PDB file of C-alpha atoms in Angstrom:
ATOM      1  CA  MET A 253       0.000   0.000   0.000  1.00 45.00           C
ATOM      2  CA  ARG A 254       2.932   2.344  -0.417  1.00 47.00           C
ATOM      3  CA  SER A 255       3.148   3.129  -4.127  1.00 47.00           C
ATOM      4  CA  ILE A 256       3.321   6.871  -4.789  1.00 49.00           C
ATOM      5  CA  PRO A 257       4.973   6.850  -8.242  1.00 48.00           C
ATOM      6  CA  PHE A 258       5.072  10.573  -8.969  1.00 46.00           C
ATOM      7  CA  LEU A 259       7.456  11.303  -6.135  1.00 42.00           C
ATOM      8  CA  ALA A 260      10.623  10.471  -8.024  1.00 34.00           C
ATOM      9  CA  THR A 261       9.856  13.293 -10.449  1.00 33.00           C
ATOM     10  CA  LEU A 262       9.582  16.039  -7.843  1.00 32.00           C
ATOM     11  CA  ALA A 263      12.260  18.685  -7.787  1.00 29.00           C
ATOM     12  CA  THR A 264      14.967  18.254  -5.197  1.00 29.00           C
ATOM     13  CA  GLY A 265      15.446  20.752  -2.407  1.00 29.00           C
ATOM     14  CA  ALA A 266      15.684  21.126   1.328  1.00 27.00           C
ATOM     15  CA  ILE A 267      13.702  18.411   3.085  1.00 30.00           C
ATOM     16  CA  SER A 268      10.995  20.175   5.057  1.00 33.00           C
ATOM     17  CA  ILE A 269      11.232  17.841   8.025  1.00 43.00           C
ATOM     18  CA  ALA A 270      14.655  19.393   8.664  1.00 35.00           C
ATOM     19  CA  LEU A 271      13.354  22.957   8.657  1.00 41.00           C
ATOM     20  CA  PRO A 272      12.386  24.818  11.836  1.00 41.00           C
ATOM     21  CA  TRP A 273       8.715  25.676  12.107  1.00 41.00           C
ATOM     22  CA  GLN A 274       8.043  29.316  11.342  1.00 43.00           C
ATOM     23  CA  SER A 275       5.096  30.996  13.040  1.00 40.00           C
ATOM     24  CA  ILE A 276       4.022  33.613  10.527  1.00 36.00           C
ATOM     25  CA  ASP A 277       2.716  36.986  11.669  1.00 39.00           C
ATOM     26  CA  PRO A 278      -1.032  36.449  12.292  1.00 37.00           C
ATOM     27  CA  THR A 279      -1.847  39.493  10.186  1.00 38.00           C
ATOM     28  CA  SER A 280      -0.752  37.482   7.161  1.00 48.00           C
ATOM     29  CA  GLY A 281      -1.334  33.964   8.484  1.00 70.00           C
ATOM     30  CA  THR A 282       0.036  31.209  10.686  1.00 88.00           C
ATOM     31  CA  GLN A 283       1.264  28.012   9.065  1.00 96.00           C
ATOM     32  CA  LEU A 284       0.384  25.005  11.180  1.00 98.00           C
ATOM     33  CA  PRO A 285       2.724  22.011  11.414  1.00 98.00           C
ATOM     34  CA  LEU A 286       1.766  18.901   9.440  1.00 99.00           C
ATOM     35  CA  VAL A 287       1.852  15.358  10.837  1.00 99.00           C
ATOM     36  CA  ILE A 288       1.920  12.434   8.378  1.00 99.00           C
ATOM     37  CA  TRP A 289       1.161   8.780   9.175  1.00 99.00           C
ATOM     38  CA  HIS A 290       2.158   6.427   6.358  1.00 98.00           C
ATOM     39  CA  GLY A 291       0.498   3.205   5.290  1.00 96.00           C
ATOM     40  CA  LEU A 292       1.052  -0.548   5.347  1.00 94.00           C
ATOM     41  CA  GLY A 293       4.507  -1.633   4.201  1.00 91.00           C
ATOM     42  CA  ASP A 294       5.966   1.870   4.284  1.00 94.00           C
ATOM     43  CA  ASP A 295       8.356   3.494   6.745  1.00 96.00           C
ATOM     44  CA  PHE A 296       9.428   6.974   7.797  1.00 96.00           C
ATOM     45  CA  GLU A 297      12.820   6.690   6.081  1.00 96.00           C
ATOM     46  CA  ARG A 298      11.371   6.192   2.588  1.00 94.00           C
ATOM     47  CA  GLU A 299      12.407   8.792   0.048  1.00 92.00           C
ATOM     48  CA  GLY A 300       8.792   9.016  -1.076  1.00 93.00           C
ATOM     49  CA  LEU A 301       7.676  10.427   2.261  1.00 95.00           C
ATOM     50  CA  SER A 302      10.515  12.942   2.249  1.00 95.00           C
ATOM     51  CA  GLN A 303       9.283  14.037  -1.169  1.00 96.00           C
ATOM     52  CA  VAL A 304       5.766  14.458   0.212  1.00 97.00           C
ATOM     53  CA  ALA A 305       7.240  16.650   2.950  1.00 97.00           C
ATOM     54  CA  LYS A 306       9.036  18.747   0.323  1.00 97.00           C
ATOM     55  CA  LEU A 307       5.810  19.167  -1.602  1.00 98.00           C
ATOM     56  CA  ALA A 308       3.939  20.251   1.525  1.00 98.00           C
ATOM     57  CA  GLU A 309       6.613  22.847   2.264  1.00 97.00           C
ATOM     58  CA  SER A 310       6.772  24.160  -1.291  1.00 96.00           C
ATOM     59  CA  THR A 311       2.973  24.450  -1.436  1.00 97.00           C
ATOM     60  CA  ASN A 312       2.739  26.220   1.923  1.00 97.00           C
ATOM     61  CA  PRO A 313       6.171  27.677   2.809  1.00 96.00           C
ATOM     62  CA  GLY A 314       7.088  27.441   6.465  1.00 95.00           C
ATOM     63  CA  THR A 315       5.372  24.093   7.023  1.00 97.00           C
ATOM     64  CA  TYR A 316       7.104  21.940   9.634  1.00 98.00           C
ATOM     65  CA  VAL A 317       6.464  18.279   8.791  1.00 98.00           C
ATOM     66  CA  HIS A 318       6.624  15.452  11.311  1.00 98.00           C
ATOM     67  CA  LEU A 319       6.680  11.889   9.971  1.00 98.00           C
ATOM     68  CA  ILE A 320       5.217   9.506  12.532  1.00 98.00           C
ATOM     69  CA  ARG A 321       7.511   6.599  13.398  1.00 97.00           C
ATOM     70  CA  LEU A 322       6.896   3.462  15.431  1.00 98.00           C
ATOM     71  CA  ALA A 323      10.559   2.440  15.646  1.00 97.00           C
ATOM     72  CA  ASP A 324      14.005   4.028  15.581  1.00 96.00           C
ATOM     73  CA  ASP A 325      14.817   2.754  12.089  1.00 96.00           C
ATOM     74  CA  GLY A 326      12.985   2.166   8.840  1.00 96.00           C
ATOM     75  CA  SER A 327      13.026  -1.619   9.056  1.00 96.00           C
ATOM     76  CA  GLY A 328      11.417  -1.640  12.483  1.00 97.00           C
ATOM     77  CA  ASP A 329       8.904   1.000  11.446  1.00 97.00           C
ATOM     78  CA  ARG A 330       7.901  -1.038   8.398  1.00 96.00           C
ATOM     79  CA  SER A 331       7.532  -4.198  10.490  1.00 95.00           C
ATOM     80  CA  ALA A 332       5.234  -2.290  12.853  1.00 96.00           C
ATOM     81  CA  THR A 333       2.817  -1.622   9.994  1.00 95.00           C
ATOM     82  CA  PHE A 334       2.175  -5.387   9.819  1.00 92.00           C
ATOM     83  CA  PHE A 335       2.710  -6.595  13.382  1.00 94.00           C
ATOM     84  CA  GLY A 336       1.825  -4.845  16.624  1.00 96.00           C
ATOM     85  CA  ASN A 337      -1.041  -3.750  18.824  1.00 98.00           C
ATOM     86  CA  VAL A 338      -2.719  -0.728  17.220  1.00 98.00           C
ATOM     87  CA  THR A 339      -4.073   0.493  20.550  1.00 98.00           C
ATOM     88  CA  GLU A 340      -0.534   0.533  21.954  1.00 98.00           C
ATOM     89  CA  GLN A 341       0.833   2.103  18.766  1.00 98.00           C
ATOM     90  CA  ILE A 342      -1.636   4.986  18.953  1.00 99.00           C
ATOM     91  CA  ALA A 343      -0.784   5.502  22.626  1.00 98.00           C
ATOM     92  CA  SER A 344       2.895   5.766  21.689  1.00 98.00           C
ATOM     93  CA  VAL A 345       2.077   8.292  18.961  1.00 98.00           C
ATOM     94  CA  CYS A 346       0.040  10.322  21.453  1.00 98.00           C
ATOM     95  CA  GLU A 347       3.176  10.571  23.586  1.00 98.00           C
ATOM     96  CA  GLN A 348       5.391  11.196  20.544  1.00 98.00           C
ATOM     97  CA  LEU A 349       3.376  14.211  19.415  1.00 98.00           C
ATOM     98  CA  ALA A 350       2.683  15.586  22.890  1.00 98.00           C
ATOM     99  CA  THR A 351       6.398  15.673  23.721  1.00 97.00           C
ATOM    100  CA  ASP A 352       7.584  17.161  20.443  1.00 98.00           C
ATOM    101  CA  PRO A 353       8.735  20.715  21.312  1.00 97.00           C
ATOM    102  CA  ILE A 354       7.378  22.193  18.086  1.00 97.00           C
ATOM    103  CA  LEU A 355       4.113  20.296  17.741  1.00 98.00           C
ATOM    104  CA  SER A 356       3.202  20.656  21.406  1.00 97.00           C
ATOM    105  CA  THR A 357       3.577  24.439  21.358  1.00 96.00           C
ATOM    106  CA  ALA A 358       1.749  25.081  18.081  1.00 97.00           C
ATOM    107  CA  PRO A 359      -1.854  26.389  18.312  1.00 96.00           C
ATOM    108  CA  ALA A 360      -2.911  23.204  16.476  1.00 98.00           C
ATOM    109  CA  ILE A 361      -1.613  20.759  13.858  1.00 98.00           C
ATOM    110  CA  ASN A 362      -2.839  19.457  10.527  1.00 99.00           C
ATOM    111  CA  ALA A 363      -2.837  15.708   9.872  1.00 99.00           C
ATOM    112  CA  LEU A 364      -2.413  13.645   6.695  1.00 99.00           C
ATOM    113  CA  GLY A 365      -3.046   9.898   6.666  1.00 99.00           C
ATOM    114  CA  PHE A 366      -2.106   7.535   3.858  1.00 98.00           C
ATOM    115  CA  SER A 367      -4.090   4.272   3.723  1.00 97.00           C
ATOM    116  CA  GLN A 368      -4.232   2.689   7.212  1.00 98.00           C
ATOM    117  CA  GLY A 369      -2.456   5.736   8.612  1.00 98.00           C
ATOM    118  CA  GLY A 370      -5.699   7.648   8.071  1.00 99.00           C
ATOM    119  CA  GLN A 371      -7.845   5.637  10.457  1.00 99.00           C
ATOM    120  CA  PHE A 372      -4.951   5.547  12.928  1.00 99.00           C
ATOM    121  CA  LEU A 373      -4.781   9.358  12.913  1.00 99.00           C
ATOM    122  CA  ARG A 374      -8.520   9.421  13.479  1.00 99.00           C
ATOM    123  CA  GLY A 375      -7.901   7.142  16.450  1.00 99.00           C
ATOM    124  CA  TYR A 376      -5.312   9.625  17.719  1.00 99.00           C
ATOM    125  CA  ILE A 377      -7.853  12.446  17.485  1.00 99.00           C
ATOM    126  CA  GLU A 378     -10.561  10.493  19.275  1.00 99.00           C
ATOM    127  CA  ARG A 379      -8.340   9.142  22.049  1.00 99.00           C
ATOM    128  CA  CYS A 380      -5.807  11.939  22.648  1.00 97.00           C
ATOM    129  CA  ASN A 381      -5.926  14.985  20.368  1.00 98.00           C
ATOM    130  CA  SER A 382      -3.136  16.778  22.204  1.00 97.00           C
ATOM    131  CA  PRO A 383      -1.854  18.688  20.339  1.00 98.00           C
ATOM    132  CA  PRO A 384      -5.270  19.192  18.726  1.00 98.00           C
ATOM    133  CA  VAL A 385      -5.800  18.488  15.032  1.00 99.00           C
ATOM    134  CA  HIS A 386      -7.231  21.321  12.932  1.00 98.00           C
ATOM    135  CA  ASN A 387      -7.777  19.584   9.580  1.00 99.00           C
ATOM    136  CA  LEU A 388      -7.607  15.814   8.939  1.00 99.00           C
ATOM    137  CA  VAL A 389      -7.077  14.570   5.371  1.00 99.00           C
ATOM    138  CA  THR A 390      -7.036  10.852   4.527  1.00 99.00           C
ATOM    139  CA  PHE A 391      -6.231   9.099   1.245  1.00 99.00           C
ATOM    140  CA  GLY A 392      -7.560   5.582   0.635  1.00 98.00           C
ATOM    141  CA  SER A 393      -8.035   4.927   4.342  1.00 98.00           C
ATOM    142  CA  GLN A 394     -10.176   2.078   5.603  1.00 98.00           C
ATOM    143  CA  HIS A 395     -12.512   4.010   7.898  1.00 99.00           C
ATOM    144  CA  ASN A 396     -15.138   1.273   7.673  1.00 98.00           C
ATOM    145  CA  GLY A 397     -12.558  -1.501   7.672  1.00 98.00           C
ATOM    146  CA  ILE A 398     -11.563  -4.107   5.110  1.00 95.00           C
ATOM    147  CA  SER A 399     -13.399  -7.306   4.223  1.00 91.00           C
ATOM    148  CA  ALA A 400     -10.480  -8.880   2.339  1.00 83.00           C
ATOM    149  CA  PHE A 401      -6.701  -8.780   2.576  1.00 73.00           C
ATOM    150  CA  GLU A 402      -4.505  -7.781  -0.336  1.00 66.00           C
ATOM    151  CA  SER A 403      -2.453 -10.406  -2.160  1.00 63.00           C
ATOM    152  CA  CYS A 404       1.210 -10.200  -1.234  1.00 62.00           C
ATOM    153  CA  ALA A 405       4.279 -10.174  -3.440  1.00 60.00           C
ATOM    154  CA  ILE A 406       6.027 -13.543  -3.372  1.00 58.00           C
ATOM    155  CA  ASP A 407       9.088 -12.135  -1.582  1.00 64.00           C
ATOM    156  CA  ASN A 408       7.218  -9.942   0.927  1.00 64.00           C
ATOM    157  CA  TRP A 409       7.455 -12.103   4.040  1.00 65.00           C
ATOM    158  CA  PHE A 410       6.047  -9.476   6.403  1.00 64.00           C
ATOM    159  CA  CYS A 411       2.941  -9.255   4.259  1.00 69.00           C
ATOM    160  CA  LYS A 412       2.627 -13.013   3.706  1.00 69.00           C
ATOM    161  CA  GLY A 413       2.903 -13.710   7.427  1.00 66.00           C
ATOM    162  CA  ALA A 414       0.207 -11.185   8.253  1.00 66.00           C
ATOM    163  CA  GLU A 415      -1.973 -12.500   5.428  1.00 70.00           C
ATOM    164  CA  GLN A 416      -1.788 -16.072   6.720  1.00 73.00           C
ATOM    165  CA  LEU A 417      -2.705 -15.038  10.248  1.00 70.00           C
ATOM    166  CA  LEU A 418      -5.571 -12.897   8.983  1.00 71.00           C
ATOM    167  CA  ARG A 419      -7.037 -15.669   6.869  1.00 69.00           C
ATOM    168  CA  SER A 420      -6.709 -18.430   9.457  1.00 70.00           C
ATOM    169  CA  GLY A 421      -7.645 -16.735  12.715  1.00 83.00           C
ATOM    170  CA  ARG A 422      -8.594 -13.110  12.330  1.00 88.00           C
ATOM    171  CA  TRP A 423     -10.811 -13.055  15.440  1.00 94.00           C
ATOM    172  CA  SER A 424      -8.323 -14.797  17.717  1.00 94.00           C
ATOM    173  CA  SER A 425      -6.842 -12.817  20.593  1.00 94.00           C
ATOM    174  CA  PHE A 426      -3.421 -13.364  19.026  1.00 92.00           C
ATOM    175  CA  ALA A 427      -4.383 -11.780  15.694  1.00 93.00           C
ATOM    176  CA  GLN A 428      -6.373  -8.979  17.310  1.00 96.00           C
ATOM    177  CA  SER A 429      -3.435  -7.972  19.480  1.00 96.00           C
ATOM    178  CA  ARG A 430      -0.558  -8.577  17.057  1.00 94.00           C
ATOM    179  CA  VAL A 431      -1.644  -8.441  13.389  1.00 93.00           C
ATOM    180  CA  VAL A 432      -2.286  -4.841  12.372  1.00 95.00           C
ATOM    181  CA  PRO A 433      -4.702  -5.380   9.417  1.00 94.00           C
ATOM    182  CA  ALA A 434      -6.761  -7.809  11.519  1.00 94.00           C
ATOM    183  CA  GLN A 435      -7.514  -4.957  13.891  1.00 97.00           C
ATOM    184  CA  TYR A 436      -9.425  -3.048  11.218  1.00 98.00           C
ATOM    185  CA  PHE A 437     -10.946  -6.108   9.517  1.00 96.00           C
ATOM    186  CA  ARG A 438     -14.716  -5.729   9.277  1.00 96.00           C
ATOM    187  CA  ASP A 439     -16.855  -8.173   7.316  1.00 92.00           C
ATOM    188  CA  PRO A 440     -20.581  -7.302   7.475  1.00 92.00           C
ATOM    189  CA  GLU A 441     -21.253 -11.058   7.270  1.00 91.00           C
ATOM    190  CA  GLU A 442     -19.339 -11.541  10.544  1.00 93.00           C
ATOM    191  CA  LEU A 443     -20.577  -8.470  12.382  1.00 96.00           C
ATOM    192  CA  ASP A 444     -21.236 -10.223  15.702  1.00 97.00           C
ATOM    193  CA  LEU A 445     -17.698 -11.629  15.780  1.00 96.00           C
ATOM    194  CA  TYR A 446     -16.331  -8.228  14.831  1.00 97.00           C
ATOM    195  CA  LEU A 447     -18.184  -6.419  17.608  1.00 98.00           C
ATOM    196  CA  GLU A 448     -17.082  -9.019  20.144  1.00 98.00           C
ATOM    197  CA  HIS A 449     -13.416  -9.333  19.217  1.00 97.00           C
ATOM    198  CA  SER A 450     -12.230  -6.251  17.295  1.00 98.00           C
ATOM    199  CA  ASN A 451      -9.344  -4.656  19.184  1.00 96.00           C
ATOM    200  CA  PHE A 452      -9.417  -1.350  17.333  1.00 98.00           C
ATOM    201  CA  LEU A 453     -11.963  -0.449  14.671  1.00 99.00           C
ATOM    202  CA  ALA A 454     -15.177  -1.370  16.488  1.00 99.00           C
ATOM    203  CA  ASP A 455     -13.991   0.825  19.336  1.00 99.00           C
ATOM    204  CA  ILE A 456     -12.962   3.964  17.437  1.00 98.00           C
ATOM    205  CA  ASN A 457     -16.064   3.702  15.231  1.00 99.00           C
ATOM    206  CA  ASN A 458     -18.200   3.668  18.407  1.00 99.00           C
ATOM    207  CA  GLU A 459     -20.119   0.660  17.092  1.00 98.00           C
ATOM    208  CA  ARG A 460     -20.589  -1.131  20.381  1.00 98.00           C
ATOM    209  CA  GLU A 461     -23.646  -0.572  22.563  1.00 97.00           C
ATOM    210  CA  VAL A 462     -21.890   1.740  25.021  1.00 98.00           C
ATOM    211  CA  LYS A 463     -20.733   4.860  23.164  1.00 98.00           C
ATOM    212  CA  ASN A 464     -17.651   6.875  24.047  1.00 98.00           C
ATOM    213  CA  GLU A 465     -18.722  10.516  24.117  1.00 98.00           C
ATOM    214  CA  THR A 466     -15.104  11.697  24.214  1.00 98.00           C
ATOM    215  CA  TYR A 467     -14.508  10.121  20.808  1.00 99.00           C
ATOM    216  CA  LYS A 468     -17.496  11.973  19.386  1.00 99.00           C
ATOM    217  CA  ARG A 469     -16.569  15.272  21.002  1.00 98.00           C
ATOM    218  CA  ASN A 470     -12.953  15.113  19.820  1.00 99.00           C
ATOM    219  CA  LEU A 471     -13.764  14.194  16.220  1.00 99.00           C
ATOM    220  CA  ALA A 472     -16.498  16.832  16.045  1.00 99.00           C
ATOM    221  CA  SER A 473     -13.938  19.443  17.105  1.00 98.00           C
ATOM    222  CA  LEU A 474     -12.197  19.232  13.718  1.00 98.00           C
ATOM    223  CA  ASN A 475     -12.298  22.269  11.479  1.00 98.00           C
ATOM    224  CA  ARG A 476     -12.358  19.956   8.454  1.00 98.00           C
ATOM    225  CA  PHE A 477     -12.348  16.189   7.841  1.00 99.00           C
ATOM    226  CA  ALA A 478     -11.597  15.415   4.188  1.00 99.00           C
ATOM    227  CA  MET A 479     -11.668  11.847   2.864  1.00 99.00           C
ATOM    228  CA  PHE A 480     -10.345  10.712  -0.525  1.00 98.00           C
ATOM    229  CA  MET A 481     -11.319   7.435  -2.232  1.00 98.00           C
ATOM    230  CA  PHE A 482      -9.246   6.094  -5.129  1.00 97.00           C
ATOM    231  CA  GLU A 483     -11.596   5.463  -8.036  1.00 96.00           C
ATOM    232  CA  GLU A 484      -9.866   2.286  -9.280  1.00 95.00           C
ATOM    233  CA  ASP A 485      -8.758   0.937  -5.896  1.00 94.00           C
ATOM    234  CA  THR A 486      -8.564  -2.873  -5.799  1.00 91.00           C
ATOM    235  CA  VAL A 487      -6.128  -3.083  -2.869  1.00 92.00           C
ATOM    236  CA  ALA A 488      -8.344  -1.719  -0.095  1.00 92.00           C
ATOM    237  CA  VAL A 489     -11.491  -3.869  -0.238  1.00 93.00           C
ATOM    238  CA  PRO A 490     -14.020  -2.384  -0.342  1.00 95.00           C
ATOM    239  CA  LYS A 491     -12.672   0.873  -1.726  1.00 96.00           C
ATOM    240  CA  GLU A 492     -15.787   2.700  -0.513  1.00 97.00           C
ATOM    241  CA  SER A 493     -14.554   2.235   3.047  1.00 98.00           C
ATOM    242  CA  ALA A 494     -12.418   5.316   2.374  1.00 98.00           C
ATOM    243  CA  LEU A 495     -15.656   7.354   2.531  1.00 98.00           C
ATOM    244  CA  PHE A 496     -17.185   5.451   5.478  1.00 98.00           C
ATOM    245  CA  SER A 497     -19.539   3.573   3.132  1.00 97.00           C
ATOM    246  CA  GLU A 498     -20.586  -0.057   3.582  1.00 96.00           C
ATOM    247  CA  VAL A 499     -20.699  -2.601   0.758  1.00 94.00           C
ATOM    248  CA  ASN A 500     -22.770  -5.780   0.607  1.00 91.00           C
ATOM    249  CA  ALA A 501     -20.248  -8.454  -0.367  1.00 82.00           C
ATOM    250  CA  THR A 502     -22.927 -10.549  -2.085  1.00 85.00           C
ATOM    251  CA  THR A 503     -24.821  -7.939  -4.088  1.00 90.00           C
ATOM    252  CA  GLY A 504     -22.194  -5.206  -4.288  1.00 89.00           C
ATOM    253  CA  GLU A 505     -24.779  -2.689  -3.093  1.00 94.00           C
ATOM    254  CA  VAL A 506     -23.168   0.374  -1.542  1.00 95.00           C
ATOM    255  CA  THR A 507     -24.724   2.006   1.506  1.00 97.00           C
ATOM    256  CA  PRO A 508     -23.297   5.535   1.774  1.00 98.00           C
ATOM    257  CA  LEU A 509     -22.415   7.029   5.130  1.00 98.00           C
ATOM    258  CA  HIS A 510     -25.522   9.245   5.209  1.00 98.00           C
ATOM    259  CA  GLU A 511     -27.769   6.159   5.216  1.00 98.00           C
ATOM    260  CA  ARG A 512     -25.936   4.304   7.980  1.00 98.00           C
ATOM    261  CA  PRO A 513     -26.715   4.336  11.732  1.00 98.00           C
ATOM    262  CA  ILE A 514     -23.209   5.619  12.513  1.00 98.00           C
ATOM    263  CA  TYR A 515     -24.281   8.846  10.762  1.00 99.00           C
ATOM    264  CA  LYS A 516     -28.015   8.978  11.487  1.00 98.00           C
ATOM    265  CA  GLU A 517     -27.500   8.438  15.216  1.00 98.00           C
ATOM    266  CA  ASP A 518     -24.248  10.414  15.095  1.00 99.00           C
ATOM    267  CA  TRP A 519     -22.104   7.954  17.014  1.00 99.00           C
ATOM    268  CA  LEU A 520     -18.895   9.804  16.061  1.00 99.00           C
ATOM    269  CA  GLY A 521     -19.867  13.397  15.367  1.00 99.00           C
ATOM    270  CA  LEU A 522     -19.732  12.880  11.590  1.00 99.00           C
ATOM    271  CA  LYS A 523     -23.285  14.150  11.152  1.00 99.00           C
ATOM    272  CA  GLN A 524     -22.441  17.226  13.204  1.00 99.00           C
ATOM    273  CA  LEU A 525     -19.382  17.906  11.056  1.00 99.00           C
ATOM    274  CA  ASP A 526     -21.413  17.395   7.884  1.00 99.00           C
ATOM    275  CA  GLU A 527     -24.200  19.748   8.944  1.00 98.00           C
ATOM    276  CA  GLN A 528     -21.558  22.392   9.655  1.00 98.00           C
ATOM    277  CA  GLY A 529     -20.038  21.948   6.194  1.00 98.00           C
ATOM    278  CA  LYS A 530     -16.863  20.428   7.629  1.00 99.00           C
ATOM    279  CA  LEU A 531     -17.024  16.908   6.138  1.00 99.00           C
ATOM    280  CA  ASP A 532     -15.687  16.465   2.599  1.00 99.00           C
ATOM    281  CA  PHE A 533     -16.117  13.398   0.361  1.00 98.00           C
ATOM    282  CA  ASN A 534     -13.543  13.355  -2.456  1.00 98.00           C
ATOM    283  CA  THR A 535     -12.299  10.953  -5.116  1.00 97.00           C
ATOM    284  CA  ALA A 536      -8.857  10.642  -6.655  1.00 97.00           C
ATOM    285  CA  PRO A 537      -8.088   8.955  -9.975  1.00 96.00           C
ATOM    286  CA  GLY A 538      -6.217   5.681 -10.188  1.00 96.00           C
ATOM    287  CA  GLN A 539      -5.319   2.705  -8.038  1.00 95.00           C
ATOM    288  CA  HIS A 540      -4.616   2.620  -4.317  1.00 94.00           C
ATOM    289  CA  MET A 541      -2.017   5.254  -3.407  1.00 94.00           C
ATOM    290  CA  GLN A 542      -1.301   6.054  -7.078  1.00 93.00           C
ATOM    291  CA  LEU A 543      -1.097   9.725  -6.183  1.00 93.00           C
ATOM    292  CA  SER A 544      -0.161  12.453  -8.617  1.00 93.00           C
ATOM    293  CA  GLU A 545       1.654  15.627  -7.641  1.00 96.00           C
ATOM    294  CA  LYS A 546      -1.346  17.577  -8.903  1.00 96.00           C
ATOM    295  CA  THR A 547      -3.751  15.767  -6.561  1.00 97.00           C
ATOM    296  CA  LEU A 548      -1.514  16.190  -3.528  1.00 98.00           C
ATOM    297  CA  ARG A 549      -0.660  19.808  -4.201  1.00 98.00           C
ATOM    298  CA  LYS A 550      -4.335  20.664  -4.649  1.00 97.00           C
ATOM    299  CA  ALA A 551      -5.160  18.985  -1.331  1.00 98.00           C
ATOM    300  CA  PHE A 552      -2.283  20.755   0.440  1.00 98.00           C
ATOM    301  CA  ASP A 553      -3.389  24.104  -0.949  1.00 97.00           C
ATOM    302  CA  ARG A 554      -7.009  23.559   0.019  1.00 97.00           C
ATOM    303  CA  TYR A 555      -6.672  21.981   3.442  1.00 98.00           C
ATOM    304  CA  PHE A 556      -3.257  22.974   4.803  1.00 98.00           C
ATOM    305  CA  ALA A 557      -3.026  26.649   3.811  1.00 97.00           C
ATOM    306  CA  PRO A 558      -2.074  29.149   6.548  1.00 95.00           C
ATOM    307  CA  LEU A 559      -4.573  30.131   9.186  1.00 85.00           C
ATOM    308  CA  VAL A 560      -5.642  33.763   9.117  1.00 74.00           C
ATOM    309  CA  LYS A 561      -6.846  35.798  12.046  1.00 54.00           C
ATOM    310  CA  GLU A 562     -10.611  36.203  12.370  1.00 46.00           C
ATOM    311  CA  SER A 563     -11.454  39.846  11.679  1.00 41.00           C
ATOM    312  CA  ARG A 564     -14.385  40.066  14.129  1.00 39.00           C
ATOM    313  CA  PRO A 565     -13.249  41.257  17.597  1.00 37.00           C
ATOM    314  CA  SER A 566     -15.818  38.963  19.231  1.00 35.00           C
ATOM    315  CA  ALA A 567     -14.074  35.899  17.855  1.00 35.00           C
ATOM    316  CA  PRO A 568     -10.361  36.290  18.570  1.00 36.00           C
ATOM    317  CA  GLY A 569      -7.780  33.725  17.612  1.00 39.00           C
ATOM    318  CA  LEU A 570      -6.661  31.803  14.590  1.00 39.00           C
ATOM    319  CA  VAL A 571      -9.860  30.196  13.415  1.00 41.00           C
ATOM    320  CA  VAL A 572     -10.165  30.573   9.660  1.00 45.00           C
ATOM    321  CA  GLN A 573      -8.369  28.246   7.255  1.00 49.00           C
ATOM    322  CA  GLY A 574      -7.072  29.837   4.093  1.00 50.00           C
ATOM    323  CA  GLY A 575      -8.045  28.077   0.875  1.00 48.00           C
ATOM    324  CA  LEU A 576     -11.432  26.867   2.141  1.00 58.00           C
TER     325      LEU A 576
END
């Protein structure tokens, strides 16, 4: 889930993750830091992610970019995308961001999630949100889970090991505490098993009988939640999960978010965001994570532009997002 082919063509320059964050004069705007959580099979040392950071900085100069890591080196970080306890991983990221001297002192941060990194960032918002997220943008994320696991390359042993565990015992305590994709597996045909055993997704989607009001309050505090679905996605199954939709595996019928109980009963605050004009449903051309520079730059310009100071004296503070 880590193919971003355009990145090799981007112009070289100073990597933005090495630049100090610049707080711009509020009369012209304040550029919030950007946190990025990569997807399955990727790691923070990949050149592709450094290129994304460069693009974010060139689109909105002064952007400080933090690449989330779950290990001290790329190999360990990549392994953690397949094996680990997602609840523990999110807790470690909560600490990672809260102790960062730049992120923790910013008025807020923006967040960008690629593939599974998107629902993990949403989990961060619901469970911690300190520092608070202003805008959340996700590309090809599995917000409503996956009902199938991608086929692995013959030499990808991390992937093949996770695939075998997912197929043979996805609801076991072992898989639900150690196999990352199992923790956001959601087959509508096995909903009772999912609600009983899911370590991660059933919780952050507030699908169980007892609802967590903190999750709803934190997610509803976003200024903007923008989701992107890849139009030709065959890796994340179903692709419509990227927009919180549900798909009947037998008939292929798609139930959009607006027709689902999670929205109608507003378990997560999504209805509240939508009624305030803060929930965006977008599509991107191509396969899973086949991102073009044009698509990314447009998203960065729209959702991560500098904050500008509200002109009304009764509403002080940095509350308006440029580009929206």
